[in-house]
Amino acid sequence: MRLLLNSCLFNLAWFGCVYWGNGAALLVPVWAGLHLWQSARPKAEALLLISVMVGGALLDSLWMLTAVFIFPGQPWLLPFWLLMLWLAFAMTLNGYLSVLKGRVWLQSLAGALAGPFSYWAGQQLGAVQFGAPLPWVLLMLSLAWAALLPALFLLNQRVYGVTHEKTLFGAG
């Protein structure tokens, strides 16, 4: 039930941030506060959330500075709603995405498929424009996210100081 709630909250946050922008993004810190309040290790979780949010913002800023991403009305600064979207995403690593822990190939596959799809959907809703041909943008995003999602799970392990002994298909 908790994973389902985390999934629903993330998807609501994603749609709210992408469709309504900064106004909806103001609700993400409220969710983060509740998330940290119920966390068994709030300091570790806060470190993870901040690290993912800052790292994601740096990555998207790089895409923006190289004109791969163009955000309407944001000529040089990453939109606030996108920063909050990274915060919301960070809350899924120990939430509904936790089913991927210890499954590096599935993390990579999930990243390669879901990462580009998320940006493409955002482009379809008018939140971002692509400054390069769509196939190239999707390929770049797919490669980046295939490496990024496993790296975020590794960061999660380091922050929490645990390892996950699972194979590709389950407990090892």
Tab-separated table of C-alpha atoms in Angstrom:
chain	number	residue	atom	x	y	z
A	1	MET	CA	0.000	0.000	0.000
A	2	ARG	CA	2.848	2.363	0.850
A	3	LEU	CA	4.521	1.787	-2.536
A	4	LEU	CA	1.238	2.421	-4.329
A	5	LEU	CA	0.765	5.685	-2.428
A	6	ASN	CA	4.344	6.734	-3.281
A	7	SER	CA	3.722	5.954	-6.952
A	8	CYS	CA	0.464	7.901	-7.004
A	9	LEU	CA	2.006	10.904	-5.246
A	10	PHE	CA	4.945	10.954	-7.646
A	11	ASN	CA	2.716	10.762	-10.698
A	12	LEU	CA	0.511	13.555	-9.346
A	13	ALA	CA	3.619	15.639	-8.626
A	14	TRP	CA	5.006	14.929	-12.098
A	15	PHE	CA	1.801	15.941	-13.844
A	16	GLY	CA	1.259	18.949	-11.589
A	17	CYS	CA	4.801	20.250	-12.053
A	18	VAL	CA	4.882	19.649	-15.800
A	19	TYR	CA	1.362	20.864	-16.572
A	20	TRP	CA	0.833	23.644	-14.019
A	21	GLY	CA	4.445	24.571	-13.307
A	22	ASN	CA	5.631	26.461	-10.256
A	23	GLY	CA	2.244	26.719	-8.535
A	24	ALA	CA	1.850	22.952	-8.286
A	25	ALA	CA	5.557	22.551	-7.511
A	26	LEU	CA	5.027	24.322	-4.186
A	27	LEU	CA	3.255	21.189	-2.932
A	28	VAL	CA	6.337	18.995	-3.415
A	29	PRO	CA	8.198	20.360	-0.336
A	30	VAL	CA	5.091	19.563	1.732
A	31	TRP	CA	5.243	15.972	0.513
A	32	ALA	CA	9.003	15.936	1.201
A	33	GLY	CA	8.416	17.114	4.770
A	34	LEU	CA	5.853	14.353	5.368
A	35	HIS	CA	8.154	11.876	3.657
A	36	LEU	CA	11.051	12.769	5.958
A	37	TRP	CA	8.792	12.804	9.025
A	38	GLN	CA	7.770	9.176	8.430
A	39	SER	CA	11.257	8.039	7.388
A	40	ALA	CA	13.085	5.584	9.647
A	41	ARG	CA	16.343	7.473	8.961
A	42	PRO	CA	15.379	11.077	8.177
A	43	LYS	CA	18.952	12.430	8.087
A	44	ALA	CA	20.088	9.833	5.556
A	45	GLU	CA	16.929	10.295	3.527
A	46	ALA	CA	17.319	14.095	3.549
A	47	LEU	CA	20.894	13.730	2.308
A	48	LEU	CA	19.689	11.434	-0.477
A	49	LEU	CA	16.864	13.798	-1.471
A	50	ILE	CA	19.108	16.851	-1.566
A	51	SER	CA	21.859	15.006	-3.452
A	52	VAL	CA	19.492	13.706	-6.119
A	53	MET	CA	17.755	17.060	-6.456
A	54	VAL	CA	21.016	18.991	-6.859
A	55	GLY	CA	22.583	16.380	-9.142
A	56	GLY	CA	19.472	16.210	-11.310
A	57	ALA	CA	19.315	19.981	-11.522
A	58	LEU	CA	22.960	20.076	-12.618
A	59	LEU	CA	22.315	17.438	-15.284
A	60	ASP	CA	19.251	19.229	-16.648
A	61	SER	CA	21.133	22.540	-16.512
A	62	LEU	CA	23.816	20.960	-18.676
A	63	TRP	CA	21.160	19.828	-21.158
A	64	MET	CA	19.762	23.364	-21.063
A	65	LEU	CA	23.126	25.103	-21.511
A	66	THR	CA	23.888	22.911	-24.522
A	67	ALA	CA	20.453	23.783	-25.984
A	68	VAL	CA	19.228	20.194	-25.889
A	69	PHE	CA	16.422	21.424	-23.616
A	70	ILE	CA	14.698	24.744	-24.063
A	71	PHE	CA	12.297	25.839	-21.347
A	72	PRO	CA	9.806	28.459	-22.520
A	73	GLY	CA	10.260	31.665	-20.537
A	74	GLN	CA	13.469	30.405	-18.877
A	75	PRO	CA	16.388	31.600	-21.003
A	76	TRP	CA	19.192	30.688	-18.601
A	77	LEU	CA	17.827	29.377	-15.298
A	78	LEU	CA	16.328	25.950	-14.729
A	79	PRO	CA	12.625	26.253	-13.843
A	80	PHE	CA	11.707	25.848	-10.169
A	81	TRP	CA	9.118	23.198	-11.056
A	82	LEU	CA	11.861	21.018	-12.568
A	83	LEU	CA	13.952	21.277	-9.408
A	84	MET	CA	10.885	20.165	-7.426
A	85	LEU	CA	10.300	17.352	-9.900
A	86	TRP	CA	13.789	16.057	-9.103
A	87	LEU	CA	12.930	16.231	-5.399
A	88	ALA	CA	9.757	14.244	-6.044
A	89	PHE	CA	11.693	11.700	-8.097
A	90	ALA	CA	14.233	11.299	-5.299
A	91	MET	CA	11.420	10.215	-2.980
A	92	THR	CA	10.711	7.235	-5.242
A	93	LEU	CA	14.121	5.595	-4.802
A	94	ASN	CA	13.130	4.199	-1.406
A	95	GLY	CA	9.484	4.240	-2.450
A	96	TYR	CA	7.944	2.472	-5.395
A	97	LEU	CA	11.243	2.201	-7.284
A	98	SER	CA	12.722	0.258	-4.369
A	99	VAL	CA	11.650	-2.919	-6.178
A	100	LEU	CA	14.642	-2.247	-8.456
A	101	LYS	CA	17.200	-2.276	-5.623
A	102	GLY	CA	20.031	-4.692	-6.327
A	103	ARG	CA	18.860	-5.249	-9.913
A	104	VAL	CA	21.318	-3.157	-11.891
A	105	TRP	CA	20.241	-4.370	-15.332
A	106	LEU	CA	16.602	-3.660	-14.573
A	107	GLN	CA	17.566	-0.234	-13.198
A	108	SER	CA	19.432	0.496	-16.416
A	109	LEU	CA	16.580	-0.746	-18.590
A	110	ALA	CA	13.992	1.190	-16.588
A	111	GLY	CA	16.114	4.329	-16.828
A	112	ALA	CA	16.699	3.898	-20.558
A	113	LEU	CA	12.952	3.627	-21.193
A	114	ALA	CA	11.254	5.754	-18.537
A	115	GLY	CA	13.706	8.671	-18.491
A	116	PRO	CA	13.297	9.657	-22.151
A	117	PHE	CA	9.558	8.947	-22.020
A	118	SER	CA	9.156	11.398	-19.137
A	119	TYR	CA	10.911	14.196	-21.042
A	120	TRP	CA	9.028	13.362	-24.243
A	121	ALA	CA	5.729	13.531	-22.342
A	122	GLY	CA	6.811	16.868	-20.876
A	123	GLN	CA	7.569	18.076	-24.380
A	124	GLN	CA	4.125	16.952	-25.540
A	125	LEU	CA	2.567	19.015	-22.722
A	126	GLY	CA	4.611	22.079	-23.703
A	127	ALA	CA	6.850	22.189	-20.618
A	128	VAL	CA	10.071	21.721	-22.581
A	129	GLN	CA	11.199	22.030	-26.162
A	130	PHE	CA	14.002	20.041	-27.705
A	131	GLY	CA	16.796	21.912	-29.453
A	132	ALA	CA	17.902	18.862	-31.420
A	133	PRO	CA	16.023	16.342	-33.564
A	134	LEU	CA	13.746	14.128	-31.457
A	135	PRO	CA	15.530	10.816	-32.227
A	136	TRP	CA	18.860	12.274	-31.075
A	137	VAL	CA	17.391	13.745	-27.911
A	138	LEU	CA	15.697	10.463	-27.038
A	139	LEU	CA	18.898	8.522	-27.725
A	140	MET	CA	20.978	10.880	-25.563
A	141	LEU	CA	18.423	10.728	-22.768
A	142	SER	CA	18.172	6.961	-22.997
A	143	LEU	CA	21.930	6.515	-22.683
A	144	ALA	CA	22.162	9.050	-19.868
A	145	TRP	CA	19.305	7.528	-17.886
A	146	ALA	CA	20.570	3.971	-18.448
A	147	ALA	CA	23.636	5.033	-16.441
A	148	LEU	CA	21.933	7.547	-14.147
A	149	LEU	CA	19.340	5.321	-12.488
A	150	PRO	CA	21.866	2.653	-11.386
A	151	ALA	CA	24.135	5.479	-10.183
A	152	LEU	CA	21.302	6.887	-8.078
A	153	PHE	CA	20.693	3.487	-6.506
A	154	LEU	CA	24.412	3.237	-5.773
A	155	LEU	CA	24.249	6.684	-4.159
A	156	ASN	CA	21.282	5.449	-2.130
A	157	GLN	CA	23.339	2.484	-0.896
A	158	ARG	CA	26.246	4.743	0.041
A	159	VAL	CA	24.041	7.232	1.885
A	160	TYR	CA	22.302	4.477	3.830
A	161	GLY	CA	25.428	2.342	4.203
A	162	VAL	CA	23.685	-0.837	3.027
A	163	THR	CA	23.972	-3.242	0.158
A	164	HIS	CA	21.211	-5.136	-1.533
A	165	GLU	CA	21.927	-8.756	-2.295
A	166	LYS	CA	19.597	-9.357	-5.214
A	167	THR	CA	20.092	-10.683	-8.680
A	168	LEU	CA	18.385	-9.562	-11.838
A	169	PHE	CA	15.246	-11.536	-11.064
A	170	GLY	CA	15.034	-11.527	-7.276
A	171	ALA	CA	16.798	-12.435	-4.076
A	172	GLY	CA	20.188	-13.970	-4.607
